[in-house]
């Protein structure tokens, strides 16, 4: 029999009792279709990650797993948030499959994009980003905030794929290197580009949630954006240093002006010295803060213990695609 890659679909679930019974059969159907199309192995699985749900979600996952061996589930001891749930699933899957696809369980991400994702993998991509082509079903507000979010991230030096959330194919080869990124504050969509390897994008229309409610109100979105920036970039610290330099320069100009005014006799006693002290001290303080910040930033990056380099291929080894008999 010809070798086919084993696919594990990884699905984070938090309080999803309303939507899980609707979408679980859709994921299984997709697995079957991909298998019939000869793209993936019959050993492929659907892995649910229960993220400390308070409703019947875990009970439903257990029932699914009992009924069909292609459904599997793991449960986190408590709610740790979407990013950690996806990570837990990917780390569970990485040594049991060749490729993973992470997807939300609410039916918003179009499962039909998986065909193109697997095709892109077979054509050589190790990471395939699912990118939303349209956001017509989102409200104006959600679309505006989400798109501003990507622009802000880019401006702050965090490399992310525009309009890509966490619907993504990642090979186990990449996951094994990704496991060396041991940081606790994770922002997956910004971290996979750091790992490298050939990647591509697949476009899909984002639909509305099939049932239940979103767990991402504005407050959580802002928290995610803030976490994304501070986890991936120390650029905000450089901004302080830059601001310090600008304020110092401005302070110098104002101080010179104050001295000139004093010489011309346009001022009352004490004004010039006060202005000079305020301007110079303000500048010195901001610059000092910026310099300390640079060291704090470097310490922060060092504390992540990220791999310094990753070798993807060697001339004396065959490229790693272990599902193909070499
Ligand atoms: N989710 C999770 N843990 C959480 C919040 C959400 O695992 O603490 C899951 C949720 O079950 C869903 C996905 O993350 O599969 C995306 O959440 P949601 O649909 O609520 O976010 P939105 O699509 O509205 O941004
Ligand atoms: Mg959703």
XYZ file of C-alpha atoms and ligand atoms in Angstrom:
352
model
C 0.000 0.000 0.000
C 1.210 3.441 -0.860
C 2.247 5.530 2.143
C 0.020 8.443 3.075
C 0.567 11.024 5.807
C -1.356 10.572 9.050
C -3.389 13.676 9.838
C -4.582 14.700 13.283
C -7.151 17.463 13.424
C -6.663 19.338 16.727
C -9.703 21.132 18.128
C -9.789 23.253 21.306
C -13.171 23.230 23.054
C -14.329 25.416 25.903
C -17.981 25.223 26.940
C -19.052 24.031 23.524
C -21.871 21.613 24.352
C -24.170 23.511 21.976
C -21.976 23.279 18.913
C -19.912 20.115 19.378
C -22.666 17.646 18.396
C -23.114 19.611 15.146
C -19.484 20.054 14.155
C -17.944 16.756 15.345
C -19.578 14.773 12.487
C -18.372 17.451 10.045
C -14.756 16.910 11.094
C -15.122 13.150 10.810
C -16.699 13.495 7.381
C -13.768 15.622 6.246
C -11.335 13.011 7.543
C -13.192 10.376 5.565
C -13.315 12.478 2.389
C -9.616 13.236 2.571
C -8.947 9.533 3.087
C -11.127 8.574 0.118
C -9.395 11.167 -2.034
C -6.174 9.310 -1.240
C -4.522 12.275 0.463
C -4.229 10.973 4.028
C -3.825 7.709 5.875
C -6.801 5.822 7.375
C -4.893 6.118 10.679
C -5.868 9.808 10.796
C -7.723 11.100 13.848
C -9.776 13.961 15.268
C -8.364 15.136 18.632
C -10.518 17.295 20.887
C -8.861 19.277 23.661
C -11.232 20.090 26.481
C -10.052 23.356 27.976
C -11.531 23.000 31.460
C -15.140 23.362 30.321
C -17.843 23.772 32.947
C -20.618 22.278 30.846
C -21.094 18.841 29.250
C -18.295 19.311 26.680
C -15.990 16.648 28.130
C -18.865 14.194 28.552
C -19.749 14.702 24.882
C -16.129 14.168 23.820
C -15.999 10.914 25.806
C -19.206 9.726 24.169
C -17.833 10.551 20.721
C -14.616 8.663 21.457
C -16.597 5.659 22.626
C -18.686 5.562 19.467
C -15.894 5.994 16.938
C -12.221 5.160 17.349
C -11.275 8.040 15.087
C -12.424 10.503 17.764
C -9.948 11.114 20.584
C -9.968 13.557 23.463
C -7.669 15.017 26.067
C -8.808 17.208 28.920
C -6.926 20.003 30.658
C -7.177 20.166 34.433
C -8.580 23.688 34.198
C -9.280 26.456 31.724
C -5.973 27.730 30.344
C -7.215 29.664 27.325
C -7.408 28.935 23.628
C -3.676 29.222 22.855
C -2.651 26.764 25.563
C -5.407 24.368 24.542
C -4.177 24.335 20.939
C -0.587 23.903 22.117
C -1.547 20.999 24.383
C -3.268 19.285 21.456
C -0.368 19.838 19.062
C 2.183 18.525 21.567
C 0.012 15.474 22.211
C -0.288 14.798 18.490
C 3.218 15.492 17.247
C 4.740 12.054 17.768
C 1.635 10.187 16.654
C 1.058 11.765 13.245
C 2.760 13.423 10.295
C 0.599 16.508 10.016
C -1.757 18.409 12.312
C -4.453 20.893 11.447
C -5.702 23.096 14.287
C -9.198 24.470 13.875
C -11.904 26.048 16.083
C -14.763 23.787 17.038
C -17.568 26.245 16.270
C -17.707 25.715 12.506
C -16.447 29.228 11.721
C -13.391 27.926 9.934
C -14.342 26.191 6.693
C -13.317 22.517 6.919
C -13.229 22.378 3.113
C -10.032 24.438 3.146
C -8.286 21.340 4.537
C -8.060 19.788 1.069
C -5.984 22.687 -0.189
C -3.932 22.641 3.033
C -3.037 18.970 2.630
C -2.287 19.554 -1.075
C 0.066 22.378 -0.125
C 1.778 20.067 2.382
C 2.160 17.343 -0.240
C 3.643 19.993 -2.538
C 6.331 20.785 0.033
C 4.971 23.265 2.605
C 5.618 22.344 6.218
C 3.282 25.045 7.556
C 0.098 26.107 5.769
C -1.717 29.169 7.123
C -5.483 29.398 6.786
C -6.208 33.000 5.863
C -9.650 34.625 5.895
C -10.396 36.049 2.505
C -13.485 37.964 3.597
C -14.983 39.056 6.852
C -18.428 39.880 5.564
C -20.197 37.907 8.261
C -18.323 39.758 11.012
C -19.793 42.995 12.300
C -18.091 46.199 11.175
C -16.708 46.605 14.680
C -15.213 43.096 14.885
C -13.680 43.478 11.438
C -12.209 46.880 12.250
C -10.758 45.792 15.598
C -9.403 42.537 14.163
C -7.727 44.215 11.194
C -6.284 46.986 13.386
C -4.920 44.211 15.574
C -2.870 42.720 12.710
C -1.631 46.144 11.639
C -0.592 47.039 15.191
C 1.233 43.727 15.576
C 3.123 44.317 12.331
C 4.027 47.883 13.365
C 5.319 46.578 16.689
C 7.656 44.149 14.980
C 5.721 40.914 15.525
C 5.685 38.977 12.269
C 2.219 37.549 11.702
C 0.326 36.473 8.593
C -2.403 39.059 7.958
C -5.892 37.754 8.770
C -4.605 34.363 9.854
C -5.939 33.106 13.177
C -5.164 29.621 14.395
C -6.548 27.544 11.520
C -3.286 26.068 10.331
C -1.579 22.936 9.096
C 1.724 22.167 10.808
C 3.861 19.103 10.104
C 5.232 17.051 12.966
C 8.708 17.946 11.699
C 8.016 21.609 12.504
C 6.245 20.725 15.763
C 9.318 18.835 16.966
C 11.378 22.001 16.537
C 8.560 24.134 17.902
C 8.695 22.094 21.113
C 12.068 23.780 21.806
C 10.278 27.117 22.191
C 9.707 26.718 25.895
C 8.235 30.123 26.669
C 5.137 30.337 28.838
C 3.511 33.382 27.230
C 2.589 31.943 23.891
C 1.133 33.531 20.790
C 1.106 30.693 18.297
C 0.386 32.601 15.102
C 3.414 34.792 15.705
C 5.671 31.935 16.792
C 5.341 29.553 13.851
C 6.890 32.071 11.436
C 9.890 32.164 13.818
C 10.447 28.426 13.392
C 10.887 28.852 9.631
C 10.561 26.048 7.028
C 8.644 26.411 3.743
C 5.148 27.770 4.304
C 2.172 28.858 2.246
C -1.343 30.219 2.690
C -4.781 28.888 1.843
C -7.732 31.286 1.639
C -11.203 30.582 3.012
C -14.374 32.425 3.938
C -14.987 32.713 7.645
C -18.568 31.818 8.512
C -20.658 32.614 11.547
C -20.583 30.455 14.643
C -23.000 27.533 14.180
C -24.230 27.584 17.777
C -23.259 28.834 21.221
C -21.483 32.086 22.011
C -18.075 33.579 21.300
C -15.561 33.445 24.150
C -13.647 36.348 22.681
C -15.241 39.651 23.676
C -13.317 42.884 23.105
C -11.604 42.638 26.479
C -10.066 39.261 25.651
C -9.129 40.441 22.146
C -7.248 43.393 23.620
C -5.524 41.074 26.075
C -4.539 38.782 23.189
C -3.189 41.725 21.176
C -1.194 42.978 24.145
C 0.136 39.504 24.838
C 1.039 39.093 21.159
C 3.070 42.270 21.121
C 4.812 41.793 24.451
C 5.536 38.097 23.808
C 7.081 38.602 20.408
C 8.679 41.993 20.429
C 10.667 44.359 22.642
C 9.996 47.199 20.233
C 7.868 49.143 22.762
C 11.044 49.503 24.862
C 12.935 50.905 21.889
C 10.090 53.385 21.483
C 10.799 54.676 24.996
C 14.481 55.107 24.155
C 13.527 56.958 20.971
C 11.095 59.134 22.874
C 13.851 59.903 25.394
C 16.188 61.053 22.627
C 13.453 63.220 21.080
C 12.501 64.792 24.409
C 16.178 65.486 25.216
C 16.647 67.219 21.884
C 13.514 69.275 22.389
C 14.635 70.046 25.971
C 17.974 71.312 24.688
C 16.243 73.634 22.215
C 13.901 74.958 24.908
C 16.807 75.418 27.332
C 18.766 77.434 24.751
C 15.683 79.527 24.059
C 15.187 80.129 27.804
C 18.816 81.236 28.157
C 18.499 83.586 25.158
C 15.323 85.088 26.641
C 17.162 85.570 29.965
C 20.086 87.316 28.251
C 17.617 89.585 26.423
C 16.158 90.399 29.823
C 12.629 89.223 28.966
C 12.255 86.951 31.987
C 11.668 87.081 35.721
C 14.358 85.761 38.052
C 14.428 81.955 38.456
C 12.391 81.098 35.327
C 15.337 80.210 33.107
C 17.031 77.967 35.642
C 13.749 76.167 36.386
C 13.024 75.561 32.683
C 16.562 74.318 32.037
C 16.490 71.890 34.961
C 13.051 70.521 34.009
C 13.953 70.013 30.338
C 17.327 68.394 30.908
C 16.178 66.162 33.750
C 13.109 65.027 31.739
C 15.304 64.000 28.821
C 17.949 62.310 30.980
C 15.289 60.350 32.855
C 13.610 59.029 29.708
C 16.908 58.097 28.081
C 18.050 56.302 31.245
C 14.758 54.452 31.400
C 15.151 53.453 27.766
C 18.687 52.147 28.333
C 17.595 50.134 31.361
C 14.691 48.935 29.215
C 17.057 47.661 26.533
C 18.745 45.458 29.119
C 15.412 44.307 30.533
C 14.285 43.514 26.977
C 17.424 41.487 26.282
C 17.030 39.652 29.600
C 13.437 38.912 28.636
C 14.449 37.476 25.276
C 17.247 35.448 26.893
C 14.849 34.077 29.481
C 12.780 32.486 26.726
C 15.656 30.130 25.841
C 14.560 30.011 22.242
C 16.612 27.881 19.876
C 19.292 29.997 18.242
C 19.118 28.147 14.950
C 17.296 25.235 13.362
C 18.819 23.019 10.674
C 16.177 22.038 8.151
C 18.238 19.858 5.775
C 21.652 18.276 5.459
C 23.262 17.096 2.203
C 24.049 13.707 3.721
C 20.521 13.098 4.874
C 17.307 12.679 2.933
C 14.726 15.413 3.604
C 12.606 14.313 6.528
C 9.206 13.024 5.441
C 9.103 9.915 7.529
C 5.719 8.727 6.283
C 7.280 8.080 2.874
C 9.380 4.937 3.024
C 12.847 6.099 2.227
N -11.592 28.208 23.386
C -10.808 27.493 24.300
N -10.534 28.051 25.521
C -10.994 29.301 25.878
C -11.747 30.029 24.915
C -12.017 29.454 23.697
O -10.366 26.387 24.009
O -10.712 29.733 26.993
C -11.872 27.606 22.066
C -13.328 27.587 21.668
O -13.970 26.431 22.161
C -13.260 27.613 20.155
C -12.008 28.434 19.888
O -11.246 28.412 21.083
O -13.051 26.334 19.593
C -12.328 29.860 19.477
O -13.171 30.486 20.438
P -14.410 31.385 20.034
O -15.144 30.776 18.882
O -15.204 31.614 21.270
O -13.693 32.738 19.577
P -14.045 33.674 18.296
O -14.127 32.767 17.110
O -15.337 34.329 18.591
O -12.882 34.624 18.211
Mg -15.426 31.279 16.973
